[in-house]
CSV table of C-alpha atoms and ligand atoms in Angstrom, one decimal:
chain,number,residue,atom,x,y,z
A,30,MET,CA,167.3,-97.6,107.2
A,31,GLN,CA,168.6,-98.1,103.5
A,32,ALA,CA,170.1,-101.7,103.0
A,33,ILE,CA,170.9,-104.2,100.0
A,34,GLN,CA,169.1,-107.4,100.3
A,35,ILE,CA,169.2,-110.5,98.5
A,36,ARG,CA,165.7,-112.5,98.2
A,37,GLU,CA,167.0,-115.1,95.4
A,38,THR,CA,170.6,-115.7,94.5
A,39,GLY,CA,171.5,-115.0,90.9
A,40,GLY,CA,173.3,-112.4,88.9
A,41,PRO,CA,174.2,-108.6,90.2
A,42,GLU,CA,170.5,-107.7,89.8
A,43,VAL,CA,169.5,-109.7,93.0
A,44,LEU,CA,171.5,-106.9,94.8
A,45,GLU,CA,168.2,-104.6,95.7
A,46,LEU,CA,168.1,-101.6,97.5
A,47,VAL,CA,165.3,-101.6,100.1
A,48,ASP,CA,164.2,-100.0,103.6
A,49,LEU,CA,164.8,-102.1,106.6
A,50,PRO,CA,164.3,-101.5,110.4
A,51,ILE,CA,167.5,-100.5,112.1
A,52,PRO,CA,168.2,-103.7,114.0
A,53,GLN,CA,168.2,-104.0,117.8
A,54,PRO,CA,171.3,-105.3,119.6
A,55,GLY,CA,171.0,-108.7,121.4
A,56,PRO,CA,173.0,-109.7,124.1
A,57,GLY,CA,176.9,-109.5,123.5
A,58,GLN,CA,176.1,-107.2,120.2
A,59,VAL,CA,176.7,-103.5,119.3
A,60,LEU,CA,174.7,-101.4,116.6
A,61,ILE,CA,177.0,-99.4,114.5
A,62,ARG,CA,176.3,-96.9,112.2
A,63,ILE,CA,178.1,-97.7,109.1
A,64,GLU,CA,180.5,-95.1,107.7
A,65,ALA,CA,182.4,-97.3,105.0
A,66,THR,CA,181.6,-101.0,103.7
A,67,GLY,CA,184.3,-102.9,102.5
A,68,VAL,CA,183.5,-105.2,99.4
A,69,ASN,CA,184.9,-108.6,99.0
A,70,PHE,CA,185.0,-111.3,96.7
A,71,VAL,CA,183.5,-113.7,98.9
A,72,GLU,CA,180.3,-111.9,98.6
A,73,ILE,CA,180.0,-112.5,94.8
A,74,TYR,CA,180.1,-116.3,95.9
A,75,PHE,CA,177.2,-115.7,98.5
A,76,ARG,CA,175.1,-113.8,95.8
A,77,LYS,CA,175.5,-116.6,93.3
A,78,GLY,CA,174.7,-119.1,96.0
A,79,VAL,CA,178.0,-121.0,95.4
A,80,TYR,CA,178.2,-120.2,99.5
A,81,LYS,CA,174.9,-120.9,101.3
A,82,SER,CA,173.1,-118.2,103.2
A,83,ALA,CA,169.4,-118.4,104.4
A,84,LEU,CA,167.0,-116.1,102.2
A,85,PRO,CA,166.6,-113.1,102.1
A,86,PHE,CA,169.8,-111.5,103.5
A,87,THR,CA,171.9,-108.6,103.4
A,88,PRO,CA,175.3,-109.3,102.2
A,89,GLY,CA,178.7,-108.3,103.6
A,90,SER,CA,181.0,-108.6,106.6
A,91,GLU,CA,183.5,-105.7,106.6
A,92,ALA,CA,182.6,-102.2,107.8
A,93,ALA,CA,183.8,-99.3,109.9
A,94,GLY,CA,182.0,-97.0,111.7
A,95,THR,CA,180.4,-95.2,114.9
A,96,VAL,CA,179.1,-97.3,117.9
A,97,GLU,CA,175.7,-96.3,118.3
A,98,GLU,CA,173.9,-98.6,121.0
A,99,LEU,CA,175.6,-101.6,123.1
A,100,GLY,CA,173.4,-104.8,123.7
A,101,PRO,CA,173.1,-106.3,127.4
A,102,GLY,CA,176.4,-107.5,128.7
A,103,VAL,CA,178.7,-105.5,126.2
A,104,THR,CA,181.7,-103.6,128.3
A,105,GLY,CA,184.7,-102.1,126.8
A,106,PHE,CA,183.0,-100.0,124.0
A,107,ALA,CA,181.0,-96.7,124.1
A,108,ALA,CA,178.4,-94.6,121.9
A,109,GLY,CA,180.5,-92.5,119.4
A,110,GLU,CA,183.7,-94.9,119.3
A,111,THR,CA,185.2,-95.4,115.9
A,112,VAL,CA,185.2,-99.3,115.8
A,113,ALA,CA,185.9,-101.9,112.9
A,114,SER,CA,185.0,-105.2,112.0
A,115,THR,CA,185.3,-108.2,109.4
A,116,SER,CA,182.1,-110.1,111.2
A,117,VAL,CA,179.4,-107.8,110.7
A,118,LEU,CA,176.1,-109.2,110.2
A,119,GLY,CA,175.3,-107.7,106.7
A,120,SER,CA,177.4,-104.7,106.2
A,121,TYR,CA,176.0,-103.5,102.9
A,122,ALA,CA,173.8,-101.5,105.0
A,123,GLU,CA,173.4,-98.1,107.0
A,124,TYR,CA,173.5,-99.7,110.4
A,125,ALA,CA,174.2,-103.1,111.3
A,126,LEU,CA,174.8,-105.5,114.4
A,127,VAL,CA,178.4,-106.9,115.1
A,128,PRO,CA,179.3,-109.5,117.9
A,129,ALA,CA,181.1,-107.3,120.4
A,130,ALA,CA,183.9,-110.1,120.6
A,131,GLN,CA,184.6,-109.5,116.9
A,132,LEU,CA,184.8,-105.6,117.1
A,133,VAL,CA,187.6,-103.6,117.3
A,134,LYS,CA,188.6,-99.9,118.0
A,135,VAL,CA,190.1,-98.0,115.3
A,136,PRO,CA,193.2,-96.2,116.2
A,137,ALA,CA,193.1,-92.5,116.5
A,138,GLY,CA,193.8,-90.7,113.0
A,139,LEU,CA,192.6,-93.5,111.0
A,140,ALA,CA,189.7,-92.6,109.1
A,141,PRO,CA,186.6,-95.1,108.7
A,142,GLU,CA,187.0,-95.6,105.1
A,143,GLN,CA,190.8,-96.5,105.7
A,144,ALA,CA,189.8,-98.9,108.5
A,145,ALA,CA,187.1,-100.6,106.3
A,146,ALA,CA,189.7,-100.9,103.6
A,147,ALA,CA,192.3,-102.6,105.6
A,148,MET,CA,190.6,-105.0,108.0
A,149,LEU,CA,189.8,-107.9,106.1
A,150,GLN,CA,192.3,-107.9,103.5
A,151,GLY,CA,195.1,-107.0,105.7
A,152,MET,CA,194.6,-109.5,108.0
A,153,THR,CA,194.4,-112.0,105.4
A,154,ALA,CA,197.6,-111.1,104.1
A,155,HIS,CA,199.0,-110.9,107.8
A,156,TYR,CA,197.9,-114.5,108.5
A,157,LEU,CA,199.3,-115.9,105.0
A,158,ALA,CA,202.6,-114.0,105.6
A,159,TYR,CA,203.0,-114.7,109.6
A,160,SER,CA,201.1,-117.9,110.1
A,161,THR,CA,200.2,-119.8,107.2
A,162,PHE,CA,203.9,-119.8,106.1
A,163,PRO,CA,205.9,-117.6,108.5
A,164,LEU,CA,208.1,-116.3,106.2
A,165,LYS,CA,211.9,-115.6,106.7
A,166,ALA,CA,214.2,-113.0,105.3
A,167,GLY,CA,215.3,-114.4,102.1
A,168,ASP,CA,212.5,-116.5,101.5
A,169,THR,CA,210.7,-116.1,98.1
A,170,ALA,CA,207.1,-116.1,97.7
A,171,LEU,CA,204.9,-116.3,94.5
A,172,ILE,CA,201.5,-114.0,94.7
A,173,HIS,CA,199.1,-114.5,92.4
A,174,ALA,CA,196.8,-111.2,91.7
A,175,GLY,CA,199.4,-108.8,92.7
A,176,ALA,CA,197.3,-105.8,91.9
A,177,GLY,CA,194.1,-107.1,93.7
A,178,GLY,CA,192.6,-106.0,97.3
A,179,VAL,CA,194.9,-109.1,98.9
A,180,GLY,CA,197.6,-108.7,96.5
A,181,LEU,CA,198.8,-105.4,97.2
A,182,LEU,CA,198.8,-105.4,101.0
A,183,LEU,CA,200.3,-109.0,101.0
A,184,THR,CA,203.2,-107.7,98.5
A,185,GLN,CA,204.1,-104.9,101.3
A,186,ILE,CA,204.0,-107.3,103.8
A,187,VAL,CA,206.2,-109.9,102.4
A,188,THR,CA,208.5,-107.3,101.6
A,189,ARG,CA,208.7,-105.6,105.1
A,190,LEU,CA,209.3,-108.9,106.5
A,191,GLY,CA,212.7,-109.1,104.2
A,192,ALA,CA,211.3,-111.8,101.8
A,193,ARG,CA,211.0,-111.4,98.1
A,194,ALA,CA,207.9,-110.8,96.5
A,195,ILE,CA,207.4,-112.2,92.5
A,196,THR,CA,203.8,-111.6,91.5
A,197,THR,CA,201.2,-112.0,88.7
A,198,VAL,CA,198.7,-109.7,87.2
A,199,SER,CA,196.9,-109.4,84.1
A,200,THR,CA,197.5,-106.1,82.7
A,201,SER,CA,200.6,-103.5,82.4
A,202,ALA,CA,198.7,-101.0,84.4
A,203,LYS,CA,198.3,-103.5,87.1
A,204,ALA,CA,202.0,-104.3,86.9
A,205,GLU,CA,203.1,-100.9,87.7
A,206,LEU,CA,201.2,-100.9,90.7
A,207,SER,CA,202.7,-104.2,92.0
A,208,ARG,CA,205.9,-103.0,91.6
A,209,GLU,CA,205.1,-100.1,93.4
A,210,ALA,CA,204.0,-102.3,96.4
A,211,GLY,CA,207.4,-103.8,96.2
A,212,ALA,CA,207.0,-106.7,94.0
A,213,SER,CA,210.6,-107.4,92.6
A,214,ASN,CA,209.4,-109.3,89.5
A,215,VAL,CA,205.9,-108.8,88.1
A,216,ILE,CA,204.6,-111.5,85.5
A,217,LEU,CA,201.9,-111.0,83.1
A,218,TYR,CA,200.2,-114.1,83.3
A,219,THR,CA,197.8,-113.2,80.5
A,220,GLU,CA,200.9,-112.9,78.0
A,221,GLN,CA,203.5,-114.9,79.8
A,222,ASP,CA,203.7,-118.7,81.1
A,223,PHE,CA,204.2,-118.0,84.8
A,224,GLU,CA,205.2,-121.4,85.4
A,225,THR,CA,208.4,-120.8,83.2
A,226,GLU,CA,209.3,-117.1,84.3
A,227,VAL,CA,209.2,-118.0,88.0
A,228,LYS,CA,211.7,-121.0,87.4
A,229,ARG,CA,214.1,-118.4,85.3
A,230,LEU,CA,213.7,-115.9,88.1
A,231,THR,CA,214.8,-118.5,90.6
A,232,ASP,CA,217.6,-119.9,88.4
A,233,GLY,CA,215.3,-123.0,88.5
A,234,LYS,CA,215.2,-123.5,92.4
A,235,GLY,CA,211.4,-122.3,92.4
A,236,VAL,CA,209.7,-120.3,95.5
A,237,HIS,CA,209.2,-121.2,99.0
A,238,VAL,CA,205.5,-120.4,99.0
A,239,VAL,CA,202.6,-119.5,96.5
A,240,TYR,CA,199.8,-117.5,97.8
A,241,ASP,CA,197.0,-118.5,95.3
A,242,SER,CA,193.5,-116.8,95.4
A,243,VAL,CA,193.1,-117.5,91.6
A,244,GLY,CA,192.5,-121.0,92.1
A,245,LYS,CA,191.3,-123.0,89.0
A,246,THR,CA,193.6,-121.2,86.1
A,247,THR,CA,196.7,-121.1,88.3
A,248,PHE,CA,196.5,-124.2,90.8
A,249,GLU,CA,198.6,-127.0,88.9
A,250,LYS,CA,201.4,-124.4,87.5
A,251,SER,CA,201.4,-122.8,91.0
A,252,LEU,CA,202.4,-126.5,92.4
A,253,ASN,CA,205.2,-126.6,89.7
A,254,CYS,CA,206.6,-123.2,91.0
A,255,LEU,CA,207.4,-124.4,94.2
A,256,ARG,CA,211.0,-125.7,95.4
A,257,PRO,CA,211.2,-129.1,97.2
A,258,ARG,CA,208.7,-128.8,100.5
A,259,GLY,CA,207.4,-125.6,99.6
A,260,LEU,CA,204.0,-124.7,100.4
A,261,LEU,CA,200.9,-123.7,98.3
A,262,ALA,CA,198.5,-121.6,100.3
A,263,LEU,CA,195.3,-121.9,98.3
A,264,PHE,CA,193.2,-119.0,99.5
A,265,GLY,CA,190.5,-118.0,97.0
A,266,ALA,CA,189.1,-119.1,94.0
A,267,SER,CA,188.6,-115.9,91.9
A,268,SER,CA,189.0,-118.0,88.3
A,269,GLY,CA,186.8,-120.7,89.7
A,270,PRO,CA,187.2,-123.5,92.2
A,271,VAL,CA,189.9,-126.3,91.8
A,272,PRO,CA,188.7,-129.6,90.7
A,273,PRO,CA,189.4,-132.8,92.7
A,274,PHE,CA,193.2,-133.4,93.2
A,275,ASP,CA,195.3,-136.6,93.8
A,276,LEU,CA,197.5,-136.1,96.5
A,277,ILE,CA,200.2,-138.6,95.2
A,278,GLN,CA,201.1,-135.6,92.9
A,279,LEU,CA,202.6,-133.8,96.0
A,280,SER,CA,205.2,-136.4,96.4
A,281,GLY,CA,206.1,-136.3,92.7
A,282,LYS,CA,206.5,-132.8,92.6
A,283,GLY,CA,208.6,-132.4,95.9
A,284,SER,CA,207.2,-133.3,99.2
A,285,LEU,CA,205.0,-130.4,98.7
A,286,PHE,CA,202.5,-129.1,101.3
A,287,ILE,CA,199.1,-127.6,99.9
A,288,THR,CA,196.5,-125.8,102.5
A,289,ARG,CA,193.2,-124.2,102.2
A,290,PRO,CA,192.9,-121.4,105.0
A,291,THR,CA,190.5,-119.0,105.8
A,292,LEU,CA,190.6,-116.2,108.0
A,293,TRP,CA,188.3,-116.6,110.5
A,294,HIS,CA,190.4,-119.7,111.8
A,295,TYR,CA,193.0,-117.4,112.1
A,296,ILE,CA,191.5,-114.8,114.3
A,297,ALA,CA,189.3,-117.0,116.1
A,298,THR,CA,190.5,-115.8,119.4
A,299,ARG,CA,190.5,-112.3,120.8
A,300,SER,CA,194.1,-111.9,121.1
A,301,GLU,CA,194.9,-113.2,117.2
A,302,LEU,CA,192.1,-110.6,116.2
A,303,GLU,CA,193.9,-108.0,118.5
A,304,TRP,CA,197.2,-108.9,117.1
A,305,ARG,CA,196.3,-108.9,113.7
A,306,SER,CA,193.8,-106.0,113.4
A,307,GLY,CA,196.4,-104.0,115.8
A,308,ASP,CA,199.5,-104.5,113.5
A,309,VAL,CA,197.5,-103.6,110.0
A,310,LEU,CA,195.6,-100.9,111.6
A,311,GLY,CA,198.9,-99.5,113.3
A,312,TRP,CA,200.9,-99.8,110.1
A,313,VAL,CA,198.4,-98.0,108.1
A,314,ALA,CA,198.2,-95.1,110.8
A,315,LYS,CA,201.7,-94.8,110.4
A,316,ASN,CA,201.3,-94.9,106.5
A,317,GLU,CA,203.6,-98.1,106.5
A,318,LEU,CA,201.3,-100.2,104.8
A,319,LYS,CA,199.9,-98.3,102.0
A,320,LEU,CA,195.9,-98.7,101.0
A,321,ARG,CA,194.8,-98.2,97.3
A,322,THR,CA,191.1,-97.1,97.5
A,323,GLU,CA,190.0,-95.1,94.6
A,324,HIS,CA,186.9,-97.8,94.0
A,325,SER,CA,184.3,-96.3,96.1
A,326,TYR,CA,180.3,-96.7,95.4
A,327,SER,CA,177.3,-95.7,97.1
A,328,LEU,CA,174.9,-98.4,98.7
A,329,ALA,CA,172.8,-98.0,95.7
A,330,ASN,CA,175.6,-99.0,93.3
A,331,ALA,CA,176.8,-102.0,94.9
A,332,ALA,CA,175.7,-104.4,91.8
A,333,GLN,CA,178.2,-102.2,90.0
A,334,ALA,CA,180.9,-102.7,92.6
A,335,GLN,CA,180.6,-106.2,92.4
A,336,ILE,CA,180.6,-106.1,88.8
A,337,ASP,CA,183.6,-104.4,88.2
A,338,LEU,CA,185.3,-106.6,90.9
A,339,GLU,CA,184.4,-109.9,89.0
A,340,GLU,CA,185.1,-108.3,85.7
A,341,ARG,CA,188.7,-107.8,86.9
A,342,LYS,CA,188.5,-104.0,86.5
A,343,THR,CA,189.3,-103.0,90.2
A,344,THR,CA,192.9,-102.5,91.9
A,345,GLY,CA,193.1,-102.7,95.6
A,346,LYS,CA,190.0,-102.0,97.9
A,347,ILE,CA,186.5,-101.5,97.1
A,348,LEU,CA,184.0,-99.5,99.4
A,349,LEU,CA,180.6,-98.9,99.5
A,350,VAL,CA,180.0,-95.4,101.3
A,351,PRO,CA,176.4,-95.3,102.5
B,424,LIG,P1,191.1,-109.3,94.2
B,424,LIG,O1,191.0,-107.5,94.3
B,424,LIG,O2,192.3,-109.6,94.3
B,424,LIG,O3,190.3,-109.9,92.8
B,424,LIG,C1,190.3,-110.6,92.0
B,424,LIG,C2,191.6,-110.6,91.3
B,424,LIG,O4,191.6,-112.0,90.7
B,424,LIG,C3,190.9,-110.2,90.0
B,424,LIG,O5,191.1,-108.4,89.7
B,424,LIG,C4,192.1,-110.7,88.7
B,424,LIG,O6,193.5,-110.0,88.9
B,424,LIG,C5,192.4,-111.8,89.7
B,424,LIG,N1,191.6,-113.0,88.7
B,424,LIG,C6,192.3,-113.7,87.8
B,424,LIG,N2,191.5,-114.6,87.3
B,424,LIG,C7,190.3,-114.0,87.5
B,424,LIG,C8,188.9,-114.4,87.0
B,424,LIG,N3,188.7,-115.3,86.0
B,424,LIG,N4,187.9,-113.7,87.3
B,424,LIG,C9,187.9,-112.6,88.2
B,424,LIG,N5,189.3,-112.4,88.8
B,424,LIG,C10,190.4,-113.0,88.2
B,424,LIG,O7,189.9,-109.7,95.1
B,424,LIG,P2,190.2,-109.7,97.0
B,424,LIG,O8,191.5,-109.1,97.1
B,424,LIG,O9,189.0,-109.2,97.5
B,424,LIG,O10,190.4,-111.1,96.8
B,424,LIG,C11,191.3,-112.1,96.3
B,424,LIG,C12,190.8,-113.4,96.7
B,424,LIG,O11,191.2,-113.9,97.9
B,424,LIG,C13,189.5,-113.5,96.4
B,424,LIG,O12,189.3,-115.1,95.7
B,424,LIG,C14,188.6,-113.8,97.7
B,424,LIG,O13,187.6,-114.8,98.0
B,424,LIG,C15,189.9,-114.3,98.5
B,424,LIG,N6,190.0,-114.4,100.1
B,424,LIG,C16,190.4,-115.4,100.8
B,424,LIG,C17,190.5,-115.1,102.0
B,424,LIG,C18,190.7,-116.2,102.9
B,424,LIG,O14,190.8,-115.8,104.2
B,424,LIG,N7,190.6,-117.5,102.5
B,424,LIG,C19,190.1,-113.7,102.6
B,424,LIG,C20,190.0,-112.8,101.7
B,424,LIG,C21,190.2,-112.9,100.4
B,424,LIG,P3,194.1,-109.8,87.4
B,424,LIG,O15,193.2,-109.0,86.6
B,424,LIG,O16,195.5,-109.1,87.8
B,424,LIG,O17,194.4,-111.4,87.2
């Protein structure tokens, strides 16, 4: 099978297209034939070696496809079914293994491309809005990178909960997309001071929660956008990691909360995985959650996909279609 392999960490050129044997499912595993792979920012951190993986490895964790073969002891799935997961063991490939415990069935009527586009970023948006800071109608949230993969989905979920979404984006074209997703106000954080704007838009009160995936360049001002006892969910570092931080500042800025959540702890049980994936895939199937999937690349072009994501050229979801 064709697969991307990383033999040493580095720039996009280390993503090599190679021929590898189709893996054999072990106990509890399912072999899937991948029809669409979701590209996520985290794979850039692994490629660069910021996050560690034993070498060589095939990157990627999100995909949808068809069940090809069940490993010993697996029940509940059958060959030919369309399935999806965010825990694929190397999804930049034509075939991959998935622990059955982390695999879900794709509802009828949903294409594998849609499932691959929705799973990881959709469940991330779901846990942020339902669990990290359970939003109520009338709450106000600030969402950075509002036209990004997570950003567009989170904005839609925030507004379907009756809360207000203020977003930041880098260009006016992205602002348009963010508005279409439901943002009440979009701030061009490359031109405007977002802290000043958020204060103005909330009559000086600040927001209940900031969902910050940008990190280094936004963190400090994100805290200043919160009302007393507000929460900063720092869930990414697209601009770089946040430097060490003196916790006493949380007191001075209004008894604030900070959390650094990650999806895996929010889908750790089968029931949470089924709740979040069921909601997200169900909403997409009913067209209540809209996906943006204009960026699709062949497996051989995986490097270009990561370059475009890193250079802020993309909006919505990026897919690799083997
Ligand atoms: P996005 O589509 O949001 O892409 C990143 C966006 O960040 C860019 O499009 C850009 O939007 C913005 N950005 C701001 N500054 C920079 C910079 N210096 N370099 C690059 N981008 C920048 O990616 P994803 O939706 O895939 O992921 C968003 C973030 O969320 C990532 O950091 C990812 O690791 C994280 N994440 C975390 C999860 C978790 O559970 N903790 C799960 C899923 C994702 P603009 O041009 O508008 O500024």
